[in-house]
Amino acid sequence: MNPTGSFKDTGMTAALSVAKERGFEWVACASTGTLRRDGGIRGTRWIAQPGFDSRRENRVGKLSQAMDYGAVTCQLKTDFDGCVKVLAEIVREEPIYLLNSVNPYRLEGQKTPAFEIAEALEWTVPTT
């Protein structure tokens, strides 16, 4: 299952599995819009307010996906990097598992599509 169509889903699934295994009830991610909730864990997303981050203005569809999955969305008057800084402070103080790309389990999970493609090609590099 890949609800957003993004390679990030496999990374998030890996990180969420670790969060659940470790007993976290909340996960969080500074996001451009794609974070979903899985496995009975509550999710919160921290996004930049439109106008503060011009690279990420078109996110209505992404926001609705996350809301459909039950994620709590917090919009800050800052850009994406500012959201990361605020969230980093919060996860140091609260029992919230950080899902941003600094999470090593998320990074490992994001490699999955490459392995799936290689396997589908019978581990042979295309010549054309």
PDB file of C-alpha atoms in Angstrom, residues 40-91:
ATOM      1  CA  GLY A  40      -3.046   3.403  16.309  1.00  0.00           C
ATOM      2  CA  ILE A  41      -0.299   5.979  16.775  1.00  0.00           C
ATOM      3  CA  ARG A  42      -1.368   9.622  16.861  1.00  0.00           C
ATOM      4  CA  GLY A  43       0.358  11.853  14.335  1.00  0.00           C
ATOM      5  CA  THR A  44       1.044  15.540  14.292  1.00  0.00           C
ATOM      6  CA  ARG A  45       2.429  17.553  11.397  1.00  0.00           C
ATOM      7  CA  TRP A  46       4.133  20.903  11.578  1.00  0.00           C
ATOM      8  CA  ILE A  47       3.812  22.914   8.391  1.00  0.00           C
ATOM      9  CA  ALA A  48       4.896  26.350   7.242  1.00  0.00           C
ATOM     10  CA  GLN A  49       2.173  28.942   6.828  1.00  0.00           C
ATOM     11  CA  PRO A  50       1.524  29.858   3.166  1.00  0.00           C
ATOM     12  CA  GLY A  51       3.604  32.876   2.237  1.00  0.00           C
ATOM     13  CA  PHE A  52       6.436  31.936   4.598  1.00  0.00           C
ATOM     14  CA  ASP A  53       7.715  29.109   2.416  1.00  0.00           C
ATOM     15  CA  SER A  54       7.196  29.836  -1.281  1.00  0.00           C
ATOM     16  CA  ARG A  55       8.446  26.384  -2.329  1.00  0.00           C
ATOM     17  CA  ARG A  56       5.447  24.700  -0.731  1.00  0.00           C
ATOM     18  CA  GLU A  57       2.373  26.717  -1.648  1.00  0.00           C
ATOM     19  CA  ASN A  58       0.327  23.975  -3.368  1.00  0.00           C
ATOM     20  CA  ARG A  59      -0.467  21.574  -0.548  1.00  0.00           C
ATOM     21  CA  VAL A  60      -4.280  21.339  -0.266  1.00  0.00           C
ATOM     22  CA  GLY A  61      -4.363  17.752  -1.540  1.00  0.00           C
ATOM     23  CA  LYS A  62      -1.537  16.706   0.743  1.00  0.00           C
ATOM     24  CA  LEU A  63      -3.175  18.311   3.764  1.00  0.00           C
ATOM     25  CA  SER A  64      -6.482  16.597   3.095  1.00  0.00           C
ATOM     26  CA  GLN A  65      -4.743  13.190   2.904  1.00  0.00           C
ATOM     27  CA  ALA A  66      -3.151  13.627   6.297  1.00  0.00           C
ATOM     28  CA  MET A  67      -6.387  14.904   7.803  1.00  0.00           C
ATOM     29  CA  ASP A  68      -8.214  11.868   6.392  1.00  0.00           C
ATOM     30  CA  TYR A  69      -5.753   9.691   8.316  1.00  0.00           C
ATOM     31  CA  GLY A  70      -6.334  11.686  11.509  1.00  0.00           C
ATOM     32  CA  ALA A  71      -3.092  13.677  11.794  1.00  0.00           C
ATOM     33  CA  VAL A  72      -3.205  16.834  13.899  1.00  0.00           C
ATOM     34  CA  THR A  73      -1.812  19.733  11.864  1.00  0.00           C
ATOM     35  CA  CYS A  74      -0.022  22.691  13.430  1.00  0.00           C
ATOM     36  CA  GLN A  75       0.682  25.602  11.120  1.00  0.00           C
ATOM     37  CA  LEU A  76       3.502  27.935  12.128  1.00  0.00           C
ATOM     38  CA  LYS A  77       4.409  31.415  10.907  1.00  0.00           C
ATOM     39  CA  THR A  78       7.770  30.268   9.621  1.00  0.00           C
ATOM     40  CA  ASP A  79       9.305  28.264   6.810  1.00  0.00           C
ATOM     41  CA  PHE A  80       9.955  24.502   6.754  1.00  0.00           C
ATOM     42  CA  ASP A  81      13.331  24.870   8.504  1.00  0.00           C
ATOM     43  CA  GLY A  82      11.682  26.884  11.270  1.00  0.00           C
ATOM     44  CA  CYS A  83       9.131  24.104  11.743  1.00  0.00           C
ATOM     45  CA  VAL A  84      11.987  21.589  12.074  1.00  0.00           C
ATOM     46  CA  LYS A  85      13.645  23.731  14.774  1.00  0.00           C
ATOM     47  CA  VAL A  86      10.442  24.079  16.810  1.00  0.00           C
ATOM     48  CA  LEU A  87       9.672  20.382  16.538  1.00  0.00           C
ATOM     49  CA  ALA A  88      13.220  19.381  17.529  1.00  0.00           C
ATOM     50  CA  GLU A  89      12.783  21.336  20.773  1.00  0.00           C
ATOM     51  CA  ILE A  90       9.427  19.717  21.481  1.00  0.00           C
ATOM     52  CA  VAL A  91      10.588  16.116  20.963  1.00  0.00           C
TER      53      VAL A  91
END
